[in-house]
Amino acid sequence: MQASETNPKIAILTPNLYETDFYAWTKEQVSLLRNHQWDKIDLFNVIEEIEALGRKERQELRNRLAILLGHLLKWQFQPQKRTNSWFGTIREQRIQIKLLLEDSPSLKSCLDEVFLAAYEIGLALAIKETQLGEQVFPEASPYTLEQTLNPKFLTNILQDPFAPGEGSDLAE
């Protein structure tokens, strides 16, 4: 047990509980917040966890963009190996990114920065999965952010993705 910094007479389990049973700690902190027991809140760890939640949202955006970009590169540079799985992944990532941005609109402010980092990861994914070699792929993204998120770009979901000549023109 540790004494509260604001009231040394109040002994709380919070710091130890944070380290030994995270779920119980979260339940305790929620209860303290709801009951306005501000002096008992494990403020340091609550702040850390809230910051971590924000980082996770940003990381999820980056990871989904990376998967999307990697699959767009595979779709463009290895058209003979296109599969329903690739198409599904592209469609699903676009949908999930759209939902993520709707749920957390402030993520839009870091989209350009995240997009650059995501391309590097997506490029590595495409190189590894296609085994074409890095010289085949552009060093910088050949797609704009708007193109990447556009459901009609490269893989027009309104048309058959495997039809000859469909979904392969960068000028769409």
Short mmCIF file of N, CA and C in Angstrom, two decimals:
data_model
loop_
_atom_site.label_atom_id
_atom_site.label_comp_id
_atom_site.label_asym_id
_atom_site.label_seq_id
_atom_site.Cartn_x
_atom_site.Cartn_y
_atom_site.Cartn_z
N MET A 1 0.82 -1.19 0.00
CA MET A 1 0.00 0.00 0.00
C MET A 1 0.86 1.25 0.00
N GLN A 2 0.33 2.25 -0.62
CA GLN A 2 1.06 3.51 -0.70
C GLN A 2 0.14 4.64 -0.29
N ALA A 3 0.68 5.59 0.43
CA ALA A 3 -0.12 6.74 0.85
C ALA A 3 -0.32 7.68 -0.33
N SER A 4 -1.48 8.26 -0.38
CA SER A 4 -1.78 9.24 -1.42
C SER A 4 -0.93 10.48 -1.20
N GLU A 5 -0.42 11.05 -2.30
CA GLU A 5 0.40 12.26 -2.19
C GLU A 5 -0.42 13.45 -1.71
N THR A 6 -1.71 13.48 -2.04
CA THR A 6 -2.54 14.61 -1.63
C THR A 6 -3.07 14.45 -0.21
N ASN A 7 -3.17 13.24 0.26
CA ASN A 7 -3.63 12.99 1.62
C ASN A 7 -2.88 11.79 2.18
N PRO A 8 -1.82 12.00 2.96
CA PRO A 8 -0.98 10.91 3.44
C PRO A 8 -1.72 9.91 4.31
N LYS A 9 -2.89 10.26 4.84
CA LYS A 9 -3.62 9.34 5.70
C LYS A 9 -4.42 8.31 4.90
N ILE A 10 -4.62 8.60 3.61
CA ILE A 10 -5.40 7.68 2.77
C ILE A 10 -4.45 6.69 2.11
N ALA A 11 -4.64 5.44 2.41
CA ALA A 11 -3.82 4.40 1.78
C ALA A 11 -4.60 3.83 0.60
N ILE A 12 -3.95 3.75 -0.52
CA ILE A 12 -4.61 3.21 -1.72
C ILE A 12 -3.76 2.11 -2.33
N LEU A 13 -4.41 1.22 -3.02
CA LEU A 13 -3.73 0.10 -3.67
C LEU A 13 -3.33 0.43 -5.10
N THR A 14 -3.75 1.54 -5.61
CA THR A 14 -3.64 1.87 -7.02
C THR A 14 -2.29 1.61 -7.66
N PRO A 15 -1.18 2.18 -7.19
CA PRO A 15 0.08 1.97 -7.90
C PRO A 15 0.46 0.49 -8.01
N ASN A 16 0.32 -0.26 -6.93
CA ASN A 16 0.63 -1.67 -6.97
C ASN A 16 -0.36 -2.42 -7.87
N LEU A 17 -1.62 -2.07 -7.77
CA LEU A 17 -2.65 -2.70 -8.58
C LEU A 17 -2.39 -2.47 -10.07
N TYR A 18 -1.92 -1.31 -10.43
CA TYR A 18 -1.59 -1.02 -11.83
C TYR A 18 -0.57 -2.02 -12.36
N GLU A 19 0.37 -2.38 -11.55
CA GLU A 19 1.44 -3.30 -11.96
C GLU A 19 1.03 -4.76 -11.87
N THR A 20 0.09 -5.09 -10.99
CA THR A 20 -0.23 -6.50 -10.77
C THR A 20 -1.52 -6.96 -11.41
N ASP A 21 -2.49 -6.06 -11.59
CA ASP A 21 -3.77 -6.44 -12.18
C ASP A 21 -4.34 -5.23 -12.91
N PHE A 22 -3.93 -5.08 -14.15
CA PHE A 22 -4.29 -3.90 -14.93
C PHE A 22 -5.80 -3.74 -15.06
N TYR A 23 -6.50 -4.84 -15.31
CA TYR A 23 -7.96 -4.75 -15.47
C TYR A 23 -8.62 -4.23 -14.20
N ALA A 24 -8.21 -4.77 -13.05
CA ALA A 24 -8.77 -4.30 -11.77
C ALA A 24 -8.43 -2.82 -11.56
N TRP A 25 -7.22 -2.43 -11.96
CA TRP A 25 -6.82 -1.03 -11.84
C TRP A 25 -7.74 -0.14 -12.67
N THR A 26 -8.05 -0.56 -13.90
CA THR A 26 -8.93 0.26 -14.75
C THR A 26 -10.31 0.39 -14.13
N LYS A 27 -10.83 -0.70 -13.58
CA LYS A 27 -12.15 -0.64 -12.94
C LYS A 27 -12.12 0.31 -11.74
N GLU A 28 -11.05 0.25 -10.97
CA GLU A 28 -10.91 1.12 -9.82
C GLU A 28 -10.85 2.59 -10.25
N GLN A 29 -10.08 2.88 -11.28
CA GLN A 29 -9.93 4.26 -11.74
C GLN A 29 -11.25 4.81 -12.27
N VAL A 30 -12.00 3.99 -12.98
CA VAL A 30 -13.31 4.41 -13.48
C VAL A 30 -14.24 4.73 -12.31
N SER A 31 -14.23 3.87 -11.32
CA SER A 31 -15.06 4.10 -10.14
C SER A 31 -14.67 5.41 -9.44
N LEU A 32 -13.38 5.62 -9.28
CA LEU A 32 -12.91 6.85 -8.63
C LEU A 32 -13.31 8.09 -9.44
N LEU A 33 -13.19 8.01 -10.75
CA LEU A 33 -13.58 9.14 -11.60
C LEU A 33 -15.08 9.40 -11.51
N ARG A 34 -15.86 8.34 -11.59
CA ARG A 34 -17.32 8.51 -11.53
C ARG A 34 -17.79 9.07 -10.19
N ASN A 35 -17.06 8.74 -9.15
CA ASN A 35 -17.43 9.20 -7.81
C ASN A 35 -16.72 10.49 -7.41
N HIS A 36 -16.04 11.08 -8.39
CA HIS A 36 -15.34 12.37 -8.16
C HIS A 36 -14.35 12.31 -7.00
N GLN A 37 -13.69 11.19 -6.86
CA GLN A 37 -12.69 11.03 -5.81
C GLN A 37 -11.32 11.37 -6.41
N TRP A 38 -11.16 12.63 -6.74
CA TRP A 38 -10.00 13.10 -7.48
C TRP A 38 -8.68 12.83 -6.75
N ASP A 39 -8.69 12.93 -5.44
CA ASP A 39 -7.44 12.77 -4.69
C ASP A 39 -6.95 11.32 -4.64
N LYS A 40 -7.79 10.38 -5.03
CA LYS A 40 -7.40 8.96 -5.00
C LYS A 40 -7.00 8.42 -6.38
N ILE A 41 -7.21 9.21 -7.40
CA ILE A 41 -6.91 8.75 -8.76
C ILE A 41 -5.41 8.62 -8.97
N ASP A 42 -5.02 7.55 -9.62
CA ASP A 42 -3.62 7.32 -9.98
C ASP A 42 -3.33 8.16 -11.22
N LEU A 43 -3.17 9.44 -11.01
CA LEU A 43 -3.09 10.41 -12.10
C LEU A 43 -1.96 10.12 -13.07
N PHE A 44 -0.79 9.79 -12.57
CA PHE A 44 0.35 9.54 -13.45
C PHE A 44 0.04 8.43 -14.45
N ASN A 45 -0.47 7.29 -13.96
CA ASN A 45 -0.74 6.17 -14.85
C ASN A 45 -1.98 6.40 -15.72
N VAL A 46 -2.96 7.13 -15.21
CA VAL A 46 -4.12 7.46 -16.03
C VAL A 46 -3.68 8.30 -17.23
N ILE A 47 -2.82 9.28 -16.99
CA ILE A 47 -2.30 10.12 -18.08
C ILE A 47 -1.53 9.26 -19.07
N GLU A 48 -0.68 8.38 -18.57
CA GLU A 48 0.10 7.49 -19.45
C GLU A 48 -0.82 6.65 -20.33
N GLU A 49 -1.87 6.11 -19.75
CA GLU A 49 -2.78 5.25 -20.50
C GLU A 49 -3.59 6.03 -21.54
N ILE A 50 -3.99 7.23 -21.21
CA ILE A 50 -4.72 8.06 -22.18
C ILE A 50 -3.81 8.41 -23.35
N GLU A 51 -2.56 8.76 -23.06
CA GLU A 51 -1.60 9.04 -24.14
C GLU A 51 -1.39 7.79 -25.00
N ALA A 52 -1.32 6.64 -24.37
CA ALA A 52 -1.12 5.39 -25.11
C ALA A 52 -2.31 5.11 -26.03
N LEU A 53 -3.51 5.43 -25.58
CA LEU A 53 -4.69 5.25 -26.44
C LEU A 53 -4.58 6.10 -27.70
N GLY A 54 -4.13 7.33 -27.55
CA GLY A 54 -3.94 8.20 -28.71
C GLY A 54 -2.90 7.65 -29.67
N ARG A 55 -1.80 7.14 -29.11
CA ARG A 55 -0.75 6.55 -29.96
C ARG A 55 -1.28 5.33 -30.70
N LYS A 56 -2.11 4.54 -30.04
CA LYS A 56 -2.65 3.33 -30.68
C LYS A 56 -3.53 3.70 -31.87
N GLU A 57 -4.32 4.75 -31.74
CA GLU A 57 -5.16 5.19 -32.85
C GLU A 57 -4.30 5.59 -34.05
N ARG A 58 -3.25 6.34 -33.78
CA ARG A 58 -2.34 6.78 -34.83
C ARG A 58 -1.62 5.58 -35.45
N GLN A 59 -1.18 4.64 -34.62
CA GLN A 59 -0.51 3.44 -35.12
C GLN A 59 -1.45 2.60 -35.96
N GLU A 60 -2.71 2.51 -35.54
CA GLU A 60 -3.68 1.75 -36.33
C GLU A 60 -3.85 2.38 -37.70
N LEU A 61 -3.93 3.70 -37.75
CA LEU A 61 -4.05 4.39 -39.03
C LEU A 61 -2.83 4.10 -39.90
N ARG A 62 -1.64 4.22 -39.32
CA ARG A 62 -0.41 3.95 -40.07
C ARG A 62 -0.38 2.51 -40.57
N ASN A 63 -0.72 1.56 -39.71
CA ASN A 63 -0.67 0.15 -40.10
C ASN A 63 -1.68 -0.18 -41.19
N ARG A 64 -2.88 0.38 -41.08
CA ARG A 64 -3.88 0.12 -42.12
C ARG A 64 -3.47 0.75 -43.45
N LEU A 65 -2.92 1.96 -43.40
CA LEU A 65 -2.42 2.59 -44.63
C LEU A 65 -1.27 1.77 -45.22
N ALA A 66 -0.40 1.24 -44.38
CA ALA A 66 0.73 0.44 -44.87
C ALA A 66 0.24 -0.81 -45.58
N ILE A 67 -0.71 -1.49 -44.99
CA ILE A 67 -1.27 -2.70 -45.62
C ILE A 67 -1.94 -2.33 -46.94
N LEU A 68 -2.70 -1.24 -46.93
CA LEU A 68 -3.36 -0.78 -48.15
C LEU A 68 -2.35 -0.44 -49.23
N LEU A 69 -1.33 0.33 -48.90
CA LEU A 69 -0.32 0.71 -49.88
C LEU A 69 0.45 -0.50 -50.39
N GLY A 70 0.79 -1.41 -49.51
CA GLY A 70 1.48 -2.63 -49.93
C GLY A 70 0.65 -3.43 -50.93
N HIS A 71 -0.63 -3.53 -50.66
CA HIS A 71 -1.50 -4.28 -51.57
C HIS A 71 -1.76 -3.53 -52.88
N LEU A 72 -1.82 -2.21 -52.82
CA LEU A 72 -1.95 -1.45 -54.07
C LEU A 72 -0.71 -1.63 -54.94
N LEU A 73 0.45 -1.65 -54.32
CA LEU A 73 1.69 -1.89 -55.07
C LEU A 73 1.68 -3.28 -55.69
N LYS A 74 1.29 -4.27 -54.91
CA LYS A 74 1.21 -5.64 -55.45
C LYS A 74 0.20 -5.69 -56.60
N TRP A 75 -0.94 -5.03 -56.42
CA TRP A 75 -1.99 -5.01 -57.43
C TRP A 75 -1.47 -4.39 -58.73
N GLN A 76 -0.73 -3.30 -58.60
CA GLN A 76 -0.23 -2.61 -59.79
C GLN A 76 0.95 -3.33 -60.43
N PHE A 77 1.90 -3.79 -59.64
CA PHE A 77 3.14 -4.30 -60.18
C PHE A 77 3.17 -5.81 -60.39
N GLN A 78 2.17 -6.50 -59.95
CA GLN A 78 2.10 -7.94 -60.19
C GLN A 78 0.67 -8.33 -60.58
N PRO A 79 0.17 -7.72 -61.68
CA PRO A 79 -1.24 -7.92 -62.05
C PRO A 79 -1.59 -9.38 -62.37
N GLN A 80 -0.63 -10.15 -62.83
CA GLN A 80 -0.90 -11.54 -63.17
C GLN A 80 -1.18 -12.40 -61.93
N LYS A 81 -0.90 -11.88 -60.76
CA LYS A 81 -1.12 -12.65 -59.53
C LYS A 81 -2.25 -12.07 -58.67
N ARG A 82 -3.05 -11.20 -59.23
CA ARG A 82 -4.16 -10.61 -58.48
C ARG A 82 -5.10 -11.71 -57.98
N THR A 83 -5.57 -11.52 -56.76
CA THR A 83 -6.48 -12.49 -56.17
C THR A 83 -7.65 -11.77 -55.51
N ASN A 84 -8.68 -12.54 -55.23
CA ASN A 84 -9.80 -11.99 -54.46
C ASN A 84 -9.33 -11.54 -53.09
N SER A 85 -8.35 -12.22 -52.55
CA SER A 85 -7.81 -11.86 -51.24
C SER A 85 -7.19 -10.47 -51.27
N TRP A 86 -6.40 -10.18 -52.29
CA TRP A 86 -5.79 -8.85 -52.43
C TRP A 86 -6.88 -7.79 -52.55
N PHE A 87 -7.84 -8.08 -53.41
CA PHE A 87 -8.95 -7.15 -53.63
C PHE A 87 -9.70 -6.91 -52.32
N GLY A 88 -9.99 -7.99 -51.60
CA GLY A 88 -10.69 -7.87 -50.33
C GLY A 88 -9.91 -7.08 -49.30
N THR A 89 -8.61 -7.28 -49.27
CA THR A 89 -7.76 -6.55 -48.33
C THR A 89 -7.76 -5.06 -48.66
N ILE A 90 -7.64 -4.73 -49.92
CA ILE A 90 -7.66 -3.32 -50.34
C ILE A 90 -8.98 -2.68 -49.95
N ARG A 91 -10.07 -3.36 -50.27
CA ARG A 91 -11.40 -2.82 -49.95
C ARG A 91 -11.58 -2.67 -48.44
N GLU A 92 -11.20 -3.70 -47.68
CA GLU A 92 -11.38 -3.68 -46.22
C GLU A 92 -10.55 -2.58 -45.56
N GLN A 93 -9.32 -2.40 -46.01
CA GLN A 93 -8.48 -1.35 -45.41
C GLN A 93 -9.04 0.03 -45.70
N ARG A 94 -9.54 0.23 -46.90
CA ARG A 94 -10.14 1.53 -47.22
C ARG A 94 -11.36 1.81 -46.35
N ILE A 95 -12.18 0.80 -46.16
CA ILE A 95 -13.37 0.95 -45.31
C ILE A 95 -12.96 1.24 -43.87
N GLN A 96 -12.02 0.47 -43.35
CA GLN A 96 -11.61 0.64 -41.95
C GLN A 96 -10.92 1.99 -41.72
N ILE A 97 -10.14 2.44 -42.68
CA ILE A 97 -9.50 3.76 -42.56
C ILE A 97 -10.57 4.85 -42.54
N LYS A 98 -11.56 4.72 -43.42
CA LYS A 98 -12.65 5.70 -43.45
C LYS A 98 -13.37 5.74 -42.10
N LEU A 99 -13.66 4.57 -41.54
CA LEU A 99 -14.33 4.51 -40.24
C LEU A 99 -13.46 5.07 -39.13
N LEU A 100 -12.18 4.76 -39.17
CA LEU A 100 -11.25 5.27 -38.16
C LEU A 100 -11.21 6.80 -38.18
N LEU A 101 -11.18 7.37 -39.39
CA LEU A 101 -11.15 8.83 -39.53
C LEU A 101 -12.48 9.47 -39.13
N GLU A 102 -13.58 8.74 -39.33
CA GLU A 102 -14.88 9.25 -38.88
C GLU A 102 -14.96 9.23 -37.35
N ASP A 103 -14.43 8.18 -36.74
CA ASP A 103 -14.46 8.06 -35.28
C ASP A 103 -13.50 9.02 -34.59
N SER A 104 -12.38 9.30 -35.25
CA SER A 104 -11.36 10.20 -34.69
C SER A 104 -10.93 11.21 -35.75
N PRO A 105 -11.78 12.20 -36.04
CA PRO A 105 -11.49 13.16 -37.11
C PRO A 105 -10.17 13.90 -36.94
N SER A 106 -9.70 14.06 -35.72
CA SER A 106 -8.44 14.79 -35.51
C SER A 106 -7.24 14.03 -36.08
N LEU A 107 -7.40 12.74 -36.37
CA LEU A 107 -6.32 12.00 -37.02
C LEU A 107 -6.01 12.55 -38.42
N LYS A 108 -6.98 13.22 -39.01
CA LYS A 108 -6.77 13.79 -40.34
C LYS A 108 -5.61 14.79 -40.33
N SER A 109 -5.37 15.42 -39.20
CA SER A 109 -4.30 16.42 -39.12
C SER A 109 -2.91 15.79 -39.24
N CYS A 110 -2.78 14.50 -39.01
CA CYS A 110 -1.47 13.85 -39.12
C CYS A 110 -1.41 12.88 -40.30
N LEU A 111 -2.42 12.92 -41.17
CA LEU A 111 -2.49 11.98 -42.29
C LEU A 111 -1.27 12.04 -43.21
N ASP A 112 -0.83 13.23 -43.56
CA ASP A 112 0.30 13.35 -44.48
C ASP A 112 1.56 12.71 -43.90
N GLU A 113 1.82 12.99 -42.65
CA GLU A 113 3.00 12.43 -41.98
C GLU A 113 2.89 10.91 -41.86
N VAL A 114 1.72 10.43 -41.46
CA VAL A 114 1.50 9.00 -41.31
C VAL A 114 1.59 8.30 -42.67
N PHE A 115 1.09 8.96 -43.71
CA PHE A 115 1.12 8.39 -45.06
C PHE A 115 2.55 8.11 -45.50
N LEU A 116 3.46 9.04 -45.23
CA LEU A 116 4.87 8.84 -45.62
C LEU A 116 5.47 7.63 -44.91
N ALA A 117 5.23 7.51 -43.63
CA ALA A 117 5.74 6.37 -42.87
C ALA A 117 5.09 5.08 -43.33
N ALA A 118 3.80 5.14 -43.63
CA ALA A 118 3.07 3.96 -44.07
C ALA A 118 3.58 3.45 -45.41
N TYR A 119 3.97 4.37 -46.29
CA TYR A 119 4.48 3.92 -47.59
C TYR A 119 5.75 3.10 -47.42
N GLU A 120 6.63 3.52 -46.55
CA GLU A 120 7.87 2.76 -46.32
C GLU A 120 7.55 1.34 -45.85
N ILE A 121 6.60 1.22 -44.96
CA ILE A 121 6.21 -0.10 -44.46
C ILE A 121 5.52 -0.90 -45.55
N GLY A 122 4.60 -0.26 -46.28
CA GLY A 122 3.90 -0.93 -47.37
C GLY A 122 4.83 -1.37 -48.48
N LEU A 123 5.83 -0.55 -48.76
CA LEU A 123 6.84 -0.89 -49.77
C LEU A 123 7.60 -2.14 -49.35
N ALA A 124 8.01 -2.20 -48.10
CA ALA A 124 8.72 -3.38 -47.59
C ALA A 124 7.83 -4.62 -47.69
N LEU A 125 6.55 -4.46 -47.40
CA LEU A 125 5.59 -5.56 -47.52
C LEU A 125 5.50 -6.05 -48.96
N ALA A 126 5.37 -5.13 -49.90
CA ALA A 126 5.24 -5.49 -51.31
C ALA A 126 6.51 -6.17 -51.82
N ILE A 127 7.66 -5.66 -51.44
CA ILE A 127 8.93 -6.26 -51.86
C ILE A 127 9.02 -7.69 -51.35
N LYS A 128 8.70 -7.87 -50.09
CA LYS A 128 8.79 -9.20 -49.48
C LYS A 128 7.80 -10.17 -50.11
N GLU A 129 6.56 -9.73 -50.30
CA GLU A 129 5.53 -10.65 -50.76
C GLU A 129 5.57 -10.93 -52.26
N THR A 130 6.05 -9.98 -53.05
CA THR A 130 6.11 -10.21 -54.50
C THR A 130 7.43 -10.81 -54.93
N GLN A 131 8.47 -10.59 -54.14
CA GLN A 131 9.83 -11.01 -54.45
C GLN A 131 10.31 -10.42 -55.78
N LEU A 132 9.81 -9.23 -56.10
CA LEU A 132 10.20 -8.57 -57.35
C LEU A 132 11.49 -7.78 -57.21
N GLY A 133 11.87 -7.44 -56.01
CA GLY A 133 13.06 -6.62 -55.82
C GLY A 133 12.69 -5.17 -55.69
N GLU A 134 13.44 -4.46 -54.84
CA GLU A 134 13.07 -3.08 -54.55
C GLU A 134 13.25 -2.14 -55.73
N GLN A 135 14.09 -2.49 -56.71
CA GLN A 135 14.30 -1.62 -57.87
C GLN A 135 13.06 -1.52 -58.75
N VAL A 136 12.13 -2.46 -58.61
CA VAL A 136 10.89 -2.45 -59.40
C VAL A 136 9.93 -1.37 -58.90
N PHE A 137 9.98 -1.11 -57.63
CA PHE A 137 9.01 -0.20 -57.01
C PHE A 137 9.57 1.21 -56.85
N PRO A 138 8.70 2.21 -56.93
CA PRO A 138 9.16 3.59 -56.73
C PRO A 138 9.57 3.83 -55.28
N GLU A 139 10.59 4.65 -55.11
CA GLU A 139 11.09 4.97 -53.77
C GLU A 139 10.05 5.75 -52.97
N ALA A 140 9.35 6.66 -53.64
CA ALA A 140 8.26 7.42 -53.01
C ALA A 140 6.93 6.90 -53.55
N SER A 141 5.89 7.11 -52.81
CA SER A 141 4.58 6.60 -53.21
C SER A 141 4.18 7.14 -54.58
N PRO A 142 3.78 6.25 -55.49
CA PRO A 142 3.29 6.70 -56.79
C PRO A 142 1.84 7.19 -56.71
N TYR A 143 1.24 7.04 -55.54
CA TYR A 143 -0.16 7.42 -55.34
C TYR A 143 -0.24 8.59 -54.36
N THR A 144 -1.19 9.44 -54.59
CA THR A 144 -1.48 10.48 -53.60
C THR A 144 -2.32 9.85 -52.49
N LEU A 145 -2.44 10.56 -51.41
CA LEU A 145 -3.29 10.09 -50.32
C LEU A 145 -4.73 9.94 -50.80
N GLU A 146 -5.19 10.90 -51.58
CA GLU A 146 -6.56 10.86 -52.09
C GLU A 146 -6.78 9.64 -52.98
N GLN A 147 -5.82 9.35 -53.85
CA GLN A 147 -5.94 8.16 -54.70
C GLN A 147 -5.96 6.90 -53.85
N THR A 148 -5.09 6.83 -52.89
CA THR A 148 -4.97 5.65 -52.05
C THR A 148 -6.29 5.33 -51.35
N LEU A 149 -6.99 6.35 -50.90
CA LEU A 149 -8.23 6.14 -50.16
C LEU A 149 -9.46 6.04 -51.05
N ASN A 150 -9.32 6.38 -52.33
CA ASN A 150 -10.44 6.38 -53.27
C ASN A 150 -10.80 4.94 -53.66
N PRO A 151 -12.03 4.50 -53.36
CA PRO A 151 -12.42 3.12 -53.67
C PRO A 151 -12.45 2.80 -55.17
N LYS A 152 -12.44 3.81 -56.01
CA LYS A 152 -12.44 3.56 -57.45
C LYS A 152 -11.03 3.55 -58.04
N PHE A 153 -10.05 3.92 -57.25
CA PHE A 153 -8.68 4.00 -57.77
C PHE A 153 -8.03 2.62 -57.79
N LEU A 154 -7.49 2.26 -58.93
CA LEU A 154 -6.85 0.97 -59.21
C LEU A 154 -7.80 -0.20 -59.13
N THR A 155 -8.56 -0.30 -58.07
CA THR A 155 -9.49 -1.41 -57.91
C THR A 155 -10.89 -0.85 -57.77
N ASN A 156 -11.55 -0.64 -58.88
CA ASN A 156 -12.89 -0.06 -58.84
C ASN A 156 -13.85 -1.08 -58.27
N ILE A 157 -14.30 -0.86 -57.05
CA ILE A 157 -15.16 -1.84 -56.40
C ILE A 157 -16.54 -1.94 -57.06
N LEU A 158 -16.84 -1.00 -57.95
CA LEU A 158 -18.12 -1.06 -58.64
C LEU A 158 -18.04 -1.91 -59.90
N GLN A 159 -16.82 -2.33 -60.25
CA GLN A 159 -16.63 -3.13 -61.45
C GLN A 159 -15.89 -4.42 -61.09
N ASP A 160 -15.86 -5.34 -62.01
CA ASP A 160 -15.14 -6.59 -61.81
C ASP A 160 -13.65 -6.30 -61.74
N PRO A 161 -13.01 -6.58 -60.62
CA PRO A 161 -11.59 -6.25 -60.49
C PRO A 161 -10.68 -7.09 -61.37
N PHE A 162 -11.20 -8.16 -61.93
CA PHE A 162 -10.35 -9.03 -62.73
C PHE A 162 -10.62 -8.92 -64.23
N ALA A 163 -11.54 -8.04 -64.61
CA ALA A 163 -11.84 -7.86 -66.03
C ALA A 163 -10.62 -7.26 -66.73
N PRO A 164 -10.32 -7.70 -67.95
CA PRO A 164 -9.17 -7.15 -68.67
C PRO A 164 -9.27 -5.63 -68.78
N GLY A 165 -8.18 -4.97 -68.45
CA GLY A 165 -8.12 -3.52 -68.57
C GLY A 165 -8.76 -2.76 -67.42
N GLU A 166 -9.45 -3.45 -66.53
CA GLU A 166 -10.11 -2.77 -65.41
C GLU A 166 -9.17 -2.68 -64.21
N GLY A 167 -9.26 -1.59 -63.52
CA GLY A 167 -8.55 -1.45 -62.26
C GLY A 167 -7.05 -1.39 -62.34
N SER A 168 -6.50 -1.18 -63.53
CA SER A 168 -5.04 -1.18 -63.62
C SER A 168 -4.47 0.14 -64.14
N ASP A 169 -5.34 1.09 -64.45
CA ASP A 169 -4.88 2.35 -65.01
C ASP A 169 -4.68 3.38 -63.90
N LEU A 170 -3.46 3.87 -63.75
CA LEU A 170 -3.16 4.86 -62.72
C LEU A 170 -3.86 6.18 -62.97
N ALA A 171 -4.31 6.43 -64.18
CA ALA A 171 -4.90 7.73 -64.52
C ALA A 171 -6.37 7.83 -64.11
N GLU A 172 -6.91 6.79 -63.49
CA GLU A 172 -8.34 6.84 -63.12
C GLU A 172 -8.65 7.99 -62.22
#
